[in-house]
XYZ file of C-alpha atoms in Angstrom:
211
model
C 11.066 6.629 -14.200
C 12.080 8.200 -17.506
C 13.321 5.941 -20.294
C 11.678 2.988 -22.043
C 10.891 -0.432 -20.586
C 11.976 0.212 -17.046
C 10.272 -1.984 -14.479
C 7.776 -0.640 -11.957
C 6.325 -2.606 -9.041
C 2.997 -1.341 -7.692
C 2.215 -2.762 -4.246
C -1.381 -2.388 -3.087
C -4.019 -4.838 -1.909
C -6.609 -2.884 -3.883
C -6.821 -3.767 -7.576
C -9.749 -4.902 -9.732
C -11.967 -6.780 -9.206
C -11.766 -5.395 -5.651
C -14.689 -3.095 -4.925
C -12.493 -0.705 -2.930
C -12.561 2.744 -4.621
C -8.765 2.798 -4.629
C -8.722 -0.308 -6.842
C -9.891 1.757 -9.801
C -7.305 4.456 -9.079
C -4.550 1.835 -8.984
C -5.848 0.306 -12.201
C -5.680 3.662 -13.968
C -2.181 4.298 -12.590
C -0.934 0.913 -13.831
C -2.517 1.486 -17.245
C -0.928 4.931 -17.546
C 2.524 3.595 -16.654
C 2.150 0.709 -19.096
C 0.940 3.057 -21.829
C 4.212 4.947 -21.392
C 6.153 1.803 -22.333
C 6.977 0.648 -18.822
C 6.802 -2.975 -17.721
C 4.481 -2.877 -14.695
C 3.932 -5.553 -12.083
C 1.171 -5.316 -9.475
C 1.010 -7.184 -6.167
C -2.618 -7.253 -5.029
C -4.987 -9.217 -2.802
C -6.493 -12.446 -4.079
C -10.068 -13.652 -4.291
C -10.238 -14.426 -0.552
C -10.122 -10.737 0.448
C -12.759 -9.487 2.864
C -13.685 -6.520 0.686
C -16.509 -6.870 -1.866
C -15.793 -7.376 -5.563
C -16.795 -5.310 -8.571
C -16.973 -7.625 -11.570
C -17.202 -4.698 -13.999
C -13.951 -3.022 -12.904
C -10.742 -3.384 -14.841
C -12.092 -5.178 -17.867
C -9.640 -5.758 -20.698
C -6.576 -5.358 -18.496
C -3.606 -4.459 -20.703
C -3.956 -6.696 -23.769
C -0.371 -5.919 -24.759
C 1.004 -7.646 -21.684
C 2.767 -4.687 -20.064
C 0.996 -5.352 -16.742
C 1.491 -8.533 -14.731
C -0.749 -8.974 -11.664
C 0.358 -11.267 -8.855
C -2.252 -12.133 -6.251
C -1.390 -12.949 -2.658
C -3.352 -15.034 -0.181
C -5.330 -12.532 1.827
C -7.784 -13.104 4.650
C -7.287 -16.179 6.821
C -10.365 -18.459 7.094
C -10.946 -17.462 10.716
C -11.137 -13.788 9.699
C -14.465 -14.457 7.988
C -16.202 -16.274 10.820
C -14.654 -15.518 14.200
C -15.962 -12.057 15.008
C -14.240 -11.632 18.363
C -10.862 -12.806 17.027
C -11.258 -10.527 14.047
C -11.890 -7.506 16.272
C -8.928 -8.365 18.495
C -6.619 -8.682 15.497
C -7.709 -5.303 14.179
C -7.102 -3.688 17.553
C -3.493 -4.899 17.689
C -2.817 -4.503 13.949
C -4.281 -1.082 13.125
C -2.423 -0.953 9.794
C -3.969 -4.219 8.582
C -7.756 -4.295 9.171
C -8.377 -6.562 6.157
C -5.806 -9.233 7.112
C -3.478 -8.697 4.151
C -0.155 -8.497 5.981
C 0.989 -12.135 6.038
C 0.261 -12.935 2.399
C 1.505 -9.556 1.191
C 4.831 -9.890 3.017
C 5.344 -13.395 1.657
C 4.662 -12.385 -1.949
C 6.658 -9.163 -1.753
C 9.616 -10.993 -0.234
C 9.578 -13.586 -3.017
C 9.292 -11.068 -5.856
C 12.054 -8.832 -4.512
C 14.341 -11.868 -4.395
C 13.353 -13.048 -7.871
C 13.383 -9.784 -9.821
C 14.921 -6.322 -9.888
C 12.713 -3.256 -10.046
C 13.710 0.305 -10.789
C 10.761 1.881 -8.973
C 8.515 0.449 -6.249
C 5.263 2.292 -5.512
C 3.308 1.456 -2.374
C -0.236 2.778 -2.555
C -2.832 1.695 -0.041
C -5.195 2.930 2.600
C -5.149 1.351 5.167
C -1.364 1.440 5.285
C -0.468 -2.250 5.180
C 1.507 -2.055 1.918
C 3.666 0.779 3.320
C 4.378 -1.353 6.370
C 5.248 -4.369 4.201
C 7.649 -2.379 2.031
C 9.364 -0.926 5.097
C 9.769 -4.474 6.434
C 11.371 -5.640 3.172
C 13.186 -2.492 2.057
C 16.614 -4.136 2.352
C 15.600 -6.435 -0.525
C 14.677 -3.537 -2.797
C 18.294 -2.889 -3.774
C 18.723 0.293 -5.771
C 15.005 0.700 -6.465
C 13.514 4.128 -5.870
C 10.809 3.828 -3.188
C 7.559 5.782 -3.457
C 4.991 5.858 -0.627
C 1.565 7.175 -1.675
C -0.833 8.264 1.095
C -4.497 8.599 0.115
C -6.197 9.417 3.426
C -5.279 11.302 6.611
C -2.981 9.350 8.909
C -3.888 9.183 12.626
C -1.233 10.968 14.708
C -0.985 12.550 18.148
C -2.254 15.752 16.537
C -5.530 14.072 15.618
C -6.424 11.917 18.658
C -10.093 11.750 17.711
C -9.176 9.611 14.683
C -7.750 6.823 16.807
C -8.434 6.746 20.537
C -5.573 4.513 21.711
C -2.299 6.433 21.973
C -0.108 3.399 21.237
C -1.970 2.836 17.962
C -1.324 6.433 16.972
C 2.366 5.910 17.788
C 2.410 2.931 15.417
C 1.119 5.167 12.634
C 3.565 7.943 13.489
C 6.428 5.438 13.391
C 5.313 4.363 9.954
C 5.213 7.985 8.753
C 8.769 8.550 9.923
C 9.944 5.280 8.384
C 8.501 6.251 5.010
C 10.220 9.635 5.142
C 13.569 8.040 6.053
C 13.557 5.196 3.537
C 11.561 6.683 0.679
C 12.747 8.724 -2.258
C 9.307 10.247 -2.750
C 6.239 10.564 -0.524
C 2.971 11.509 -2.214
C -0.072 12.859 -0.392
C -3.499 13.216 -1.977
C -4.236 16.480 -0.121
C -2.495 19.261 1.773
C -4.250 17.987 4.914
C -2.500 14.625 4.566
C 0.836 16.281 3.874
C 0.488 18.232 7.103
C 1.191 15.020 9.064
C 4.729 14.973 7.624
C 5.695 18.490 8.590
C 8.449 18.727 11.179
C 9.458 15.076 10.801
C 12.936 14.008 9.767
C 13.636 12.250 6.525
C 15.189 12.741 3.119
C 12.160 11.925 0.972
C 10.811 14.496 -1.445
C 7.115 15.241 -0.828
C 4.402 15.949 -3.396
C 0.691 16.679 -3.287
C -1.086 14.790 -6.062
C -4.915 14.841 -5.892
C -7.005 11.774 -6.680
C -7.972 11.406 -10.341
């Protein structure tokens, strides 16, 4: 990422005015990259997200125009009203409890076909943006792929975090996919990094605490 005016794509549903705590962290990350002279693009959830908003977050977003934010269609209408259907979806899609996957995949697919990025950073918990980037990695070209994990990932070593074994296997498959396809995997704590130990993959791993 060294050198001026290189393009960075930050993929995360959470960005102001989302009330998710990670939205503020992503905002600060985008601002820091832009302040370093990089052209930053963010793919984030739109106004129809299920998470609450924080109208005071992210005010005055990059007046110099180094950050472009593209919003994707998020929660389907039925996700707001059909409680049983919503619970069933979350059971079978453990990586996407807020119904971001469809809109995120569509927007990511379009942007990767329209533009070239030097670095793509996926940063989200739950892990839907990691899953989306793995699904579309063949469109990333020569971009360096960064997967940023903020919370512990349910695995067979931590069965109490997710009771159904097949759901844990989904998460373990995602971990291994990130290690295989990524250039860098970042964990917020040593505890999170522990989930990667003993797994195959060529990605470099860092521990970078929340700021």
